Coordinates of C-alpha atoms in Angstrom, one line a residue:
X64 CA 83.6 64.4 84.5
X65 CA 84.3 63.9 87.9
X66 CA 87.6 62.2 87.6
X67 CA 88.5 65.2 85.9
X68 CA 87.8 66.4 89.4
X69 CA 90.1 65.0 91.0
X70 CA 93.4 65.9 89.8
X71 CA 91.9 70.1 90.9
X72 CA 91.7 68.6 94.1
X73 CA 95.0 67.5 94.5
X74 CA 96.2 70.8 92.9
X75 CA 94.7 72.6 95.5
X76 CA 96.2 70.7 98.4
X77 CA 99.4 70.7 97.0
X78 CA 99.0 74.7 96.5
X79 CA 98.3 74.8 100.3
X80 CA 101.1 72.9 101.3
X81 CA 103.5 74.6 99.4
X82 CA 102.2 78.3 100.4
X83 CA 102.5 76.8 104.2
X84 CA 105.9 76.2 103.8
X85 CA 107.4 79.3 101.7
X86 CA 105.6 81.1 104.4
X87 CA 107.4 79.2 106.9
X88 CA 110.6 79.9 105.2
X89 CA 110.0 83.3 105.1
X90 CA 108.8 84.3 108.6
X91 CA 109.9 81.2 110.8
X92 CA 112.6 83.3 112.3
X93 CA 112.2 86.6 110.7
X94 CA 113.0 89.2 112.9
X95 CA 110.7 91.0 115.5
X96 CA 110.1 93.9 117.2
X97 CA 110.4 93.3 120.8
X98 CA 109.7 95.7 124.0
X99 CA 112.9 96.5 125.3
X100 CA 113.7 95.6 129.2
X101 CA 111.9 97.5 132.1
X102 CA 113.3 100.5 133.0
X103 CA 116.3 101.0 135.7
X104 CA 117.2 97.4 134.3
X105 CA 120.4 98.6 131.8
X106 CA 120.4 101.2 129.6
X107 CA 118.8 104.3 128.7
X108 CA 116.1 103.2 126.4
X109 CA 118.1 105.2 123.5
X110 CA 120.2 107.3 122.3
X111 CA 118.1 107.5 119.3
X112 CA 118.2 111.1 118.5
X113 CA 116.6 115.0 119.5
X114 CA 113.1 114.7 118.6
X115 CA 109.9 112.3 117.8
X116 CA 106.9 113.5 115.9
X117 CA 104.0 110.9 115.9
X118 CA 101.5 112.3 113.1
X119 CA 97.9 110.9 112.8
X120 CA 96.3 111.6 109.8
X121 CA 92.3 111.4 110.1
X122 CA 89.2 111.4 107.8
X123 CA 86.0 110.8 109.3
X124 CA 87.9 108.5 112.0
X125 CA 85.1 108.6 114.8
X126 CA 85.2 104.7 115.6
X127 CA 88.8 104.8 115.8
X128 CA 90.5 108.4 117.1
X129 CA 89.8 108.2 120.4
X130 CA 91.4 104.7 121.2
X131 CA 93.8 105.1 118.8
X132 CA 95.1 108.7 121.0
X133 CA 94.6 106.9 124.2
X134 CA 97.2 104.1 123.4
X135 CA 99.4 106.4 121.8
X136 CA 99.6 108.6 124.8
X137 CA 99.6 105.6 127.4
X138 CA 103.1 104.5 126.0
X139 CA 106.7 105.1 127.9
X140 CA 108.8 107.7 127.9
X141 CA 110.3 107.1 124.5
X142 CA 113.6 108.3 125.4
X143 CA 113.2 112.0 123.4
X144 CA 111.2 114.8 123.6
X145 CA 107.6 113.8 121.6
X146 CA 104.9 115.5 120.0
X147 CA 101.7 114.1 118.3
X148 CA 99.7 115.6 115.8
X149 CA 96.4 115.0 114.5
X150 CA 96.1 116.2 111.3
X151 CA 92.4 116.1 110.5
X152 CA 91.6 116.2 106.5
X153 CA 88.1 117.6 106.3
X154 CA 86.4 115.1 108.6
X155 CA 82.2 115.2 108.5
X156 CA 81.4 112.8 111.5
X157 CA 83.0 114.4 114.7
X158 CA 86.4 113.2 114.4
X159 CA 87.6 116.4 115.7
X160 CA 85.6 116.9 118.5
X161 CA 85.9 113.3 120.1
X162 CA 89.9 114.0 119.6
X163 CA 89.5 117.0 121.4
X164 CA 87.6 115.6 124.2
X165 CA 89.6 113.0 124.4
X166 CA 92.9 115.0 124.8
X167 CA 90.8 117.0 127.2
X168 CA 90.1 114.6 130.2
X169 CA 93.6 113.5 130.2
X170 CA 95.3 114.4 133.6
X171 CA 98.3 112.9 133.5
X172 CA 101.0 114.9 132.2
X173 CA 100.7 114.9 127.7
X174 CA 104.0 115.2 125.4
X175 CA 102.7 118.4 123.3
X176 CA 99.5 117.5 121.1
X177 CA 98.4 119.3 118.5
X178 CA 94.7 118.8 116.9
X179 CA 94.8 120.4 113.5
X180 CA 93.0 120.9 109.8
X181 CA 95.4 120.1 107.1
X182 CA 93.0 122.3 104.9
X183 CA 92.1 121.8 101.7
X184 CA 94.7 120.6 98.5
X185 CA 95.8 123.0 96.1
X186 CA 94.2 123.8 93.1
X187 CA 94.9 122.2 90.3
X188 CA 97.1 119.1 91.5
X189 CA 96.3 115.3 92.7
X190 CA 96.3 114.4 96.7
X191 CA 95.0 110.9 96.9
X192 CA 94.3 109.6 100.7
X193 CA 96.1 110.9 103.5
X194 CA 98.9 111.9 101.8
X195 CA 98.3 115.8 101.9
X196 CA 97.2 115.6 105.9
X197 CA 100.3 113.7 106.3
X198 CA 102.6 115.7 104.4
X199 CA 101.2 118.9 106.2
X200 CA 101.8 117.5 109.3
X201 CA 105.8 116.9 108.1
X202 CA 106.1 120.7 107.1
X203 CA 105.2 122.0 110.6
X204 CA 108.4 123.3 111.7
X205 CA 110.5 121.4 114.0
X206 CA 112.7 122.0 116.9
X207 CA 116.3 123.2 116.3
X208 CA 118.4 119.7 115.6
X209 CA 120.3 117.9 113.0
X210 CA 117.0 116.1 110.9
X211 CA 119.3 113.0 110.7
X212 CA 119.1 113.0 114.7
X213 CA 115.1 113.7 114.3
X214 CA 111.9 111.2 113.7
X215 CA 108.5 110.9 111.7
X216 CA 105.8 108.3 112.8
X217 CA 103.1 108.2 110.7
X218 CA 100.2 105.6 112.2
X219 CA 96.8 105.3 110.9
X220 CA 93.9 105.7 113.7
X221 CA 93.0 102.1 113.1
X222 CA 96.2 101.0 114.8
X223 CA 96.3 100.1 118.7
X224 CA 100.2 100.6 120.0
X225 CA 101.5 98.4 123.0
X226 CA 102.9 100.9 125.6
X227 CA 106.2 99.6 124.9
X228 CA 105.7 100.3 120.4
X229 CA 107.3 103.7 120.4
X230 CA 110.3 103.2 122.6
X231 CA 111.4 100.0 121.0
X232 CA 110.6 101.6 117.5
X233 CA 113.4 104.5 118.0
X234 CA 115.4 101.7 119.5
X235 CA 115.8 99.3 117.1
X236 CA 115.3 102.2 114.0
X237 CA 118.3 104.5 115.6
X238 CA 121.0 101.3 115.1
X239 CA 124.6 101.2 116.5
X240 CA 125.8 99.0 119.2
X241 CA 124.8 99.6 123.3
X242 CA 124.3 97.2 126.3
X243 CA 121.2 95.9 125.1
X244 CA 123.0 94.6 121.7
X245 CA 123.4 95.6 118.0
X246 CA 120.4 96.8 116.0
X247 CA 120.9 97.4 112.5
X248 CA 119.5 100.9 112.1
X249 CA 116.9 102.4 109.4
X250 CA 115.7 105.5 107.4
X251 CA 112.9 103.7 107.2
X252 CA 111.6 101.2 110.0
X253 CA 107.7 99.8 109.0
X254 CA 106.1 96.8 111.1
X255 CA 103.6 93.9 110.0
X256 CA 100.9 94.7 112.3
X257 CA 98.6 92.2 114.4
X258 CA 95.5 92.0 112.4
X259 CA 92.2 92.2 114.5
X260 CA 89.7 90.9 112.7
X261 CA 85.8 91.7 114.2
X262 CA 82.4 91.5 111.9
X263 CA 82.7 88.0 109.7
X264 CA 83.7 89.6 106.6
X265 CA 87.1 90.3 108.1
X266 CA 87.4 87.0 109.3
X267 CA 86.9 85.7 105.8
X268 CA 89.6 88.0 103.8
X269 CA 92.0 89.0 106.2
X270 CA 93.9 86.1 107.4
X271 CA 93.9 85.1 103.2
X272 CA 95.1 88.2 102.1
X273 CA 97.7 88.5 104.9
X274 CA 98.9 85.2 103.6
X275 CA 99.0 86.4 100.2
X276 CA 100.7 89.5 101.1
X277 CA 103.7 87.3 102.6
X278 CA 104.0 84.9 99.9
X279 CA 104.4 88.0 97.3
X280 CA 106.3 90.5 99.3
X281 CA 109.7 88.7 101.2
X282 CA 110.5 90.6 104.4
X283 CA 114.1 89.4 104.0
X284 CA 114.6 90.6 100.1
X285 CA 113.2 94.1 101.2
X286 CA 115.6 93.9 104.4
X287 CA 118.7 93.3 101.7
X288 CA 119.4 97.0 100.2
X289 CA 120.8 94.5 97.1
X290 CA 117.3 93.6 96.2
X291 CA 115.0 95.6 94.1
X292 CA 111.6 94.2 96.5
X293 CA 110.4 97.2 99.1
X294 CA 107.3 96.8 101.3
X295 CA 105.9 99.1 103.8
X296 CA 103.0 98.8 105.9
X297 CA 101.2 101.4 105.8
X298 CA 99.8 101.7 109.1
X299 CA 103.2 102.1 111.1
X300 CA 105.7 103.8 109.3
X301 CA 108.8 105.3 111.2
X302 CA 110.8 107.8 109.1
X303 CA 114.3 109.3 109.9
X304 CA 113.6 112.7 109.1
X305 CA 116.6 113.4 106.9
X306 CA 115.8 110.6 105.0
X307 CA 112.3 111.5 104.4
X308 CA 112.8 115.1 103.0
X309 CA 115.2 113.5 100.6
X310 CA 113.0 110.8 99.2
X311 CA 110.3 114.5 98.6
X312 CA 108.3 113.2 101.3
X313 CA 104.2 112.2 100.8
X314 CA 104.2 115.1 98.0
X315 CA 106.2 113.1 96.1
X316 CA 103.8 110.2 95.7
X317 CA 100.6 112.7 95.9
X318 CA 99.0 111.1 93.7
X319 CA 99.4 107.8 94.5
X320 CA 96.3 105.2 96.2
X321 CA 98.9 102.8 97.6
X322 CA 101.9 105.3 99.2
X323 CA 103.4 103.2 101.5
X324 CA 104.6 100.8 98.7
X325 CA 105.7 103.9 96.7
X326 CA 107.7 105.8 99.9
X327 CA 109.2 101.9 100.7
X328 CA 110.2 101.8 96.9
X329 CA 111.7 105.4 96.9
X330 CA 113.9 105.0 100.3
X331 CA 115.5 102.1 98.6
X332 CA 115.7 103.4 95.1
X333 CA 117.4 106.5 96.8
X334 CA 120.1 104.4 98.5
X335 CA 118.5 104.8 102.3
X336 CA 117.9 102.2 104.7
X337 CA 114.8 100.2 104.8
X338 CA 113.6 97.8 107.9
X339 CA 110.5 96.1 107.7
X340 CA 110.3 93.4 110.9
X341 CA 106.8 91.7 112.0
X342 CA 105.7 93.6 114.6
X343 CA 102.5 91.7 115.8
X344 CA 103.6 91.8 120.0
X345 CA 103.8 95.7 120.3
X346 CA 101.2 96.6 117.3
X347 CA 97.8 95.6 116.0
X348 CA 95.7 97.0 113.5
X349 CA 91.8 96.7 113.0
X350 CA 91.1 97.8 108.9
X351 CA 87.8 97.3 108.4
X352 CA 84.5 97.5 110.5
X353 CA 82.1 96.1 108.0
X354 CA 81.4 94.5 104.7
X355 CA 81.1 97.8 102.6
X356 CA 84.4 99.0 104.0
X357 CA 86.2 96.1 103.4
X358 CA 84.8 96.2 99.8
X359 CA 86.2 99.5 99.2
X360 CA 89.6 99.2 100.4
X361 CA 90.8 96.2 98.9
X362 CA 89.1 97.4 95.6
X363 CA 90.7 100.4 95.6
X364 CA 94.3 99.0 96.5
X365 CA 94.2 95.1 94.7
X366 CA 94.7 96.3 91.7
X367 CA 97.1 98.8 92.3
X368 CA 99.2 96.5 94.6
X369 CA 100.0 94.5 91.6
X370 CA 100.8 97.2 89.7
X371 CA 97.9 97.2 87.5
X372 CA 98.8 93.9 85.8
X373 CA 95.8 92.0 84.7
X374 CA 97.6 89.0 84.1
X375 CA 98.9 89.0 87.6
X376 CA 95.6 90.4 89.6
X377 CA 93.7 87.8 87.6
X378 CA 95.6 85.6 88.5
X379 CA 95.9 86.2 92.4
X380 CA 91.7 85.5 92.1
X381 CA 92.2 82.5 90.2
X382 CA 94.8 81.2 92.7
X383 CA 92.5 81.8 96.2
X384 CA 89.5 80.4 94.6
X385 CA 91.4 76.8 93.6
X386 CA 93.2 77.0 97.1
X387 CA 90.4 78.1 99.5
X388 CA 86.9 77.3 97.3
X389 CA 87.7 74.7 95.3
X390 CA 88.7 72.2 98.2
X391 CA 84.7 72.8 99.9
X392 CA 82.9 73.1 96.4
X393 CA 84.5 69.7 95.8
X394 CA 83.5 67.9 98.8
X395 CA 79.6 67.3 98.3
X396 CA 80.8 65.2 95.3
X397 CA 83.1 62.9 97.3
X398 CA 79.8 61.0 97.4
X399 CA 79.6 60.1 94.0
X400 CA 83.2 59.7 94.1
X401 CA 85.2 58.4 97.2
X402 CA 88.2 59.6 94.9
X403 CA 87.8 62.8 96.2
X404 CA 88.0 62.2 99.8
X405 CA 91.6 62.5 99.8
X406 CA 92.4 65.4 98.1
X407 CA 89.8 67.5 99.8
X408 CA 90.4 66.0 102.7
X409 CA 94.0 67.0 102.8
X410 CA 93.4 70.4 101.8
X411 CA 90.8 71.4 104.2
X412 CA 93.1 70.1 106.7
X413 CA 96.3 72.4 105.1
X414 CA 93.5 75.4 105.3
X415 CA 93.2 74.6 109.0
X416 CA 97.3 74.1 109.6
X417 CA 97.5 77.9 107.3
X418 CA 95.4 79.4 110.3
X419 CA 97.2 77.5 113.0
X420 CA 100.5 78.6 111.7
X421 CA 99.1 82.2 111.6
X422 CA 98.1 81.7 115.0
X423 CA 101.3 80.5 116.5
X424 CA 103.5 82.9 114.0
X425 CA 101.1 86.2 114.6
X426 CA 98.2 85.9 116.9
X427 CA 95.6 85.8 114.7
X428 CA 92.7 83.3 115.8
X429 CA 91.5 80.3 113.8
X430 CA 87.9 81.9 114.2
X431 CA 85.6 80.8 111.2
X432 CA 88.4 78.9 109.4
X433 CA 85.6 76.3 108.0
X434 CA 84.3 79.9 105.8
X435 CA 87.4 79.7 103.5
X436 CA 85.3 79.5 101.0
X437 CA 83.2 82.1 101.0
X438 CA 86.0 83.8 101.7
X439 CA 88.3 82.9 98.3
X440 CA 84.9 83.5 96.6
X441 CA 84.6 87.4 98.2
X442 CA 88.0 87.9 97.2
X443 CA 87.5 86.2 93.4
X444 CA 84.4 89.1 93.3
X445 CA 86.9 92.0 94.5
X446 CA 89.5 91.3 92.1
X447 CA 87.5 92.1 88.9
X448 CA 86.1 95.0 90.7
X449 CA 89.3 96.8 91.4
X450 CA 90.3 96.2 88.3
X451 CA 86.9 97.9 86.9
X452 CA 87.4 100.8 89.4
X453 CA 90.6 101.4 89.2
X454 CA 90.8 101.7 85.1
X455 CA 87.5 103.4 84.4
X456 CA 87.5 105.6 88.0
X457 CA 83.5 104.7 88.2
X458 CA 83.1 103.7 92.2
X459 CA 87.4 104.3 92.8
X460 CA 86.4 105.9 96.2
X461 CA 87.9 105.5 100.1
X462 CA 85.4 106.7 102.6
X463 CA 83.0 108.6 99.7
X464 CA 85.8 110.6 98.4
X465 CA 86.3 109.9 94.7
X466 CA 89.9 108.6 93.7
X467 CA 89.5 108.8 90.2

């Protein structure tokens, strides 16, 4: 029985060793979102168009709101008139207040900010998430300008920016040629966040699934407007404006759980310009503050991001648990048989190069790599669970509010 072990073993390190280096492939030189020089040093900033609106759509945000306005507003001059909106969606726990406040005390001198209630969704029709806060926030009317010449950021509160994120954003997302070099332009420019990871449960899914996440969506096929792959992360989303009315905006994917994959499908279905570059220097992101949150989000979007294929989501479970499980469940057996040594061996030590690499590539810590297994086993539990939730509707929620 246990040389039937064995050959597992090996399967697993061979897994790891090929995921490290597709990865590799992928983002050894993809491109990056970098600040752009200090000022006085060359160029304007940009010539990137008339008008920015930065739009934060909040539910029950209280952890997050306040240092997620303070970094906005601490950023330089982006090189255009600014706004920001938050756009709160019904929000129980004081979101609105702190916001407020926080606006409040600020003395130094504020773009325009607006703190409003998106109110509540018509009657009759499906607005999953923060797609109706966010698309209320779009239909605010804007400035007189040519919308091509006009920009929608839509960031989530759980996102920190660098003060450098908005001005090299509109830089690199306005395109045509300028002292500071080509940049290639986009309808719509998205950025892989820095993950921050802080209570353990983070530490044991997020650095898998980010892995996973780059293995199954290719930065450089969704860069190519020949290929059919789109990805957009959802937490920093830059829209041109005229591009973003066409596509019908967030009330064309209303009713859909996972919108940043559907708006990053429809801008290149529609012909428009996607960019998605890793943006882990100027942006970082902290999703979950605790077991029972990180539960519900990735059981509300796993199944969904795989487009409700059992075969695949299945799958994806089945592939973490030999990669990241199997490796540590096989070890206490290496006494019975040396055999085993090797192959675990060697694939506890890919685990470790995976986080390294993540580390060097992104900035994300090795902290509580040795808890790879618990953590393929927490993900092997979520699969079947969002695949439960999302086909009956019974627990579909995202903060309490039912998806179903």
């Amino acid at each position: 029985m246990i040389q039937i072990l064995e050959p597992l073993g090996w399967s697993a390190a061979l897994g790891l060793a090929l995921l490290l280096l597709l990865l590799e492939i992928r983002f050894g030189n993809a491109p990056r979102l970098q600040a752009l020089p200090a000022e006085g040093t060359t160029e304007p900033a940009v010539q990137c168009g008339t008008f920015l609106r930065v739009v934060v759509p909040v539910f029950n945000e209280r952890d997050n709101v306040v240092d997620c306005l303070e970094a906005i507003l601490a950023n330089r001059d982006p090189g255009l008139p600014w706004e920001l909106v938050v756009m709160d969606d019904g929000s129980s726990d004081g979101t609105v207040d702190l916001a407020s406040e926080a606006i409040r005390l600020r003395t130094e001198p504020l773009p325009l900010v607006r703190i409003l209630e998106a109110g509540p969704r018509p009657p009759g029709e499906r607005w999953c998430g923060k797609n109706w806060p966010a698309s209320r926030a779009a239909a605010l009317p804007w400035p007189p300008g040519d919308p091509s010449g006009q920009w929608l950021l839509f960031l989530d509160a759980d996102v920190r920016l660098d003060p450098e994120a908005l001005a090299a954003a509109l830089f690199e997302a306005s395109g045509s040629a300028g002292a500071l070099g080509e940049r290639s332009g986009a309808d719509l420019l998205t950025l892989a966040p820095r993950l921050v990871c802080g209570c353990l449960a983070e530490w044991l899914v997020q650095p898998i699934v980010a892995s996973l996440l780059g293995l199954a969506f290719s930065l450089e096929e969704s860069n190519d407007p020949s290929e059919t792959t789109a990805f957009a992360a959802g937490p920093f989303m830059l829209f041109r404006r005229r591009a973003y009315e066409a596509i019908g905006g967030h009330g064309a994917v209303a009713a859909e759980v996972v919108e940043d994959l559907a708006l990053a499908r429809a801008i290149k279905t529609s012909g428009h310009r996607l960019r998605y570059l890793i943006g882990t220097e100027l942006v970082a992101v902290r999703m979950y503050r605790n077991l029972a949150a990180l539960w519900e989000g990735w059981t509300k979007n796993w199944y969904l991001g795989l487009d409700r294929n059992p075969a695949a989501a299945l799958g994806s479970a089945g592939l973490v648990l030999l990669l990241y499980t199997v490796p540590w469940a096989l070890l206490p057996l290496t006494v019975m048989d040396p055999a085993l040594a090797a192959p675990c061996g060697l694939a506890i030590a890919l685990q470790l190069s995976l986080r390294v690499w993540s580390r060097l590539r992104f900035g994300t810590p090795i902290t509580y790599w040795w808890l790879a297994a618990l953590g393929g086993l927490l993900i092997a539990l979520i699969v079947p669970a969002s695949i439960w939730k999302t086909v009956t509707g019974r627990g579909w929620t995202w903060r309490g509010r039912s998806l179903a």
